[in-house]
Each structure stands twice: as C-alpha cells, then as structure tokens.
Amino acid sequence: MERKLKVKEFYKKQKLLEFVNSNSSKIDILSITTSQEAFFFKHLLWYYDK
C-alpha cells in the first residue's frame, strides 16, 4: 500500500495542537515545522494517514 505525504498549515499553534490531539489515532506525524512570514508564524504539520 502506498502512503501519501500530507501537509496541513496552521497559523495558530493551539489549532495545530488541537488537530494533533483529536486525530492522534488516525495519523502518523512525520514532522512539525515553523516559519516566520513577515509578522506572523506559519506552522506546518507533515503527516501520513494511518
């Protein structure tokens, strides 16, 4: 079975944490990265569906 890498973008860390906590049994987290864009931060969740 081929798995596809997915990425989801968040602008608030709390939203990212809520998503991860509510879907922890459904996803395999590969990485969480953060980048600064002008005056705000962008959080990227890299994951695979289970």
Coordinates of N, CA, C and O in Angstrom, one line a residue:
M1 N 0.8 -1.2 0.0 CA 0.0 0.0 0.0 C 0.9 1.3 0.0 O 1.8 1.4 0.8
E2 N 0.6 2.1 -0.9 CA 1.4 3.4 -1.0 C 0.8 4.5 -0.1 O -0.4 4.7 -0.1
R3 N 1.6 5.1 0.7 CA 1.1 6.2 1.6 C 1.5 7.5 0.9 O 2.6 7.6 0.4
K4 N 0.6 8.5 1.1 CA 0.9 9.8 0.5 C 1.2 10.8 1.6 O 0.4 10.8 2.6
L5 N 2.3 11.5 1.5 CA 2.6 12.5 2.5 C 1.6 13.7 2.3 O 1.3 14.2 1.3
K6 N 1.1 14.1 3.5 CA 0.2 15.3 3.5 C 0.8 16.4 4.4 O 1.6 16.1 5.3
V7 N 0.4 17.6 4.1 CA 0.8 18.7 4.9 C -0.4 19.6 5.2 O -1.2 19.8 4.3
K8 N -0.5 20.0 6.4 CA -1.6 20.9 6.8 C -1.0 22.2 7.5 O 0.0 22.1 8.2
E9 N -1.5 23.3 7.1 CA -1.0 24.6 7.5 C -1.8 25.2 8.6 O -3.1 25.2 8.6
F10 N -1.2 25.7 9.6 CA -1.8 26.3 10.8 C -1.2 27.7 11.0 O 0.0 27.8 10.9
Y11 N -2.0 28.7 11.4 CA -1.5 30.0 11.8 C -1.4 30.2 13.3 O -0.9 31.2 13.8
K12 N -2.0 29.3 14.0 CA -2.0 29.3 15.5 C -1.6 27.9 16.0 O -2.1 26.9 15.6
K13 N -0.6 28.0 16.9 CA -0.1 26.7 17.5 C -1.1 25.9 18.2 O -1.2 24.7 18.2
Q14 N -2.0 26.6 18.9 CA -3.1 26.0 19.6 C -4.0 25.1 18.7 O -4.4 24.0 19.0
K15 N -4.3 25.7 17.5 CA -5.1 24.9 16.5 C -4.4 23.7 16.0 O -5.0 22.6 15.9
L16 N -3.1 23.8 15.8 CA -2.3 22.6 15.5 C -2.3 21.5 16.6 O -2.6 20.4 16.3
L17 N -2.2 21.9 17.8 CA -2.2 21.0 18.9 C -3.6 20.3 19.0 O -3.7 19.1 19.3
E18 N -4.6 21.1 18.8 CA -6.0 20.5 18.9 C -6.2 19.5 17.8 O -6.8 18.4 18.0
F19 N -5.7 19.8 16.6 CA -5.8 18.9 15.5 C -5.1 17.6 15.8 O -5.6 16.5 15.6
V20 N -3.8 17.7 16.2 CA -3.0 16.5 16.5 C -3.6 15.7 17.6 O -3.7 14.5 17.5
N21 N -4.1 16.3 18.7 CA -4.7 15.6 19.8 C -6.0 14.9 19.4 O -6.2 13.8 19.9
S22 N -6.8 15.5 18.6 CA -8.0 14.9 18.2 C -7.9 13.8 17.1 O -8.8 13.0 16.9
N23 N -6.7 13.8 16.4 CA -6.5 12.9 15.3 C -5.3 11.9 15.6 O -4.9 11.3 14.6
S24 N -4.8 11.9 16.8 CA -3.6 11.1 17.0 C -3.7 9.7 16.7 O -2.7 9.0 16.3
S25 N -4.9 9.1 16.8 CA -5.0 7.7 16.4 C -5.2 7.4 14.9 O -5.1 6.3 14.5
K26 N -5.4 8.5 14.2 CA -5.6 8.4 12.7 C -4.4 8.8 11.8 O -4.5 8.6 10.6
I27 N -3.4 9.5 12.4 CA -2.3 10.0 11.6 C -1.0 9.5 12.2 O -0.9 9.3 13.4
D28 N 0.0 9.4 11.4 CA 1.4 9.2 11.8 C 2.1 10.5 11.5 O 2.3 10.9 10.3
I29 N 2.6 11.2 12.5 CA 3.2 12.5 12.4 C 4.7 12.3 11.9 O 5.4 11.5 12.6
L30 N 5.1 13.0 10.9 CA 6.4 12.9 10.4 C 7.2 14.1 11.0 O 8.3 13.9 11.5
S31 N 6.7 15.3 10.9 CA 7.4 16.5 11.4 C 6.4 17.7 11.6 O 5.4 17.7 11.0
I32 N 6.8 18.6 12.4 CA 6.2 19.9 12.6 C 7.2 20.9 12.4 O 8.3 20.9 13.1
T33 N 7.0 21.8 11.5 CA 7.9 22.9 11.2 C 7.3 24.2 11.3 O 6.0 24.4 11.2
T34 N 8.0 25.2 11.6 CA 7.5 26.6 11.8 C 8.4 27.6 11.0 O 9.6 27.5 11.0
S35 N 7.7 28.5 10.4 CA 8.5 29.5 9.6 C 7.8 30.9 9.9 O 6.6 31.0 10.2
Q36 N 8.7 31.9 9.9 CA 8.2 33.2 10.1 C 7.9 33.9 8.8 O 8.8 33.9 7.9
E37 N 6.7 34.5 8.6 CA 6.4 35.2 7.4 C 6.0 36.6 7.8 O 4.9 36.8 8.3
A38 N 6.8 37.6 7.6 CA 6.5 39.0 7.9 C 6.3 39.0 9.5 O 7.2 38.8 10.2
F39 N 5.1 39.3 9.9 CA 4.8 39.5 11.3 C 4.0 38.3 11.9 O 3.5 38.5 13.0
F40 N 4.0 37.2 11.3 CA 3.3 36.1 11.8 C 4.0 34.8 11.6 O 4.9 34.7 10.8
F41 N 3.6 33.7 12.3 CA 4.3 32.4 12.1 C 3.3 31.5 11.4 O 2.1 31.5 11.6
K42 N 3.9 30.6 10.6 CA 3.1 29.6 10.0 C 3.7 28.2 10.5 O 4.9 28.0 10.4
H43 N 2.8 27.3 10.9 CA 3.1 26.0 11.4 C 2.7 25.0 10.4 O 1.5 25.0 10.0
L44 N 3.6 24.1 10.0 CA 3.2 23.1 9.1 C 3.3 21.7 9.7 O 4.3 21.4 10.4
L45 N 2.3 20.9 9.6 CA 2.2 19.6 10.1 C 2.4 18.6 8.9 O 1.6 18.6 8.0
W46 N 3.5 17.8 8.9 CA 3.7 16.8 7.9 C 3.3 15.5 8.4 O 3.8 15.1 9.5
Y47 N 2.4 14.8 7.7 CA 1.9 13.5 8.3 C 1.5 12.6 7.2 O 1.3 12.9 6.0
Y48 N 1.2 11.3 7.6 CA 0.6 10.3 6.8 C -0.6 9.8 7.5 O -0.7 9.8 8.7
D49 N -1.7 9.5 6.7 CA -2.9 8.9 7.3 C -2.5 7.4 7.7 O -1.7 6.8 7.0
K50 N -3.1 6.9 8.7 CA -2.9 5.5 9.1 C -3.7 4.6 8.3 O -4.7 4.9 7.8

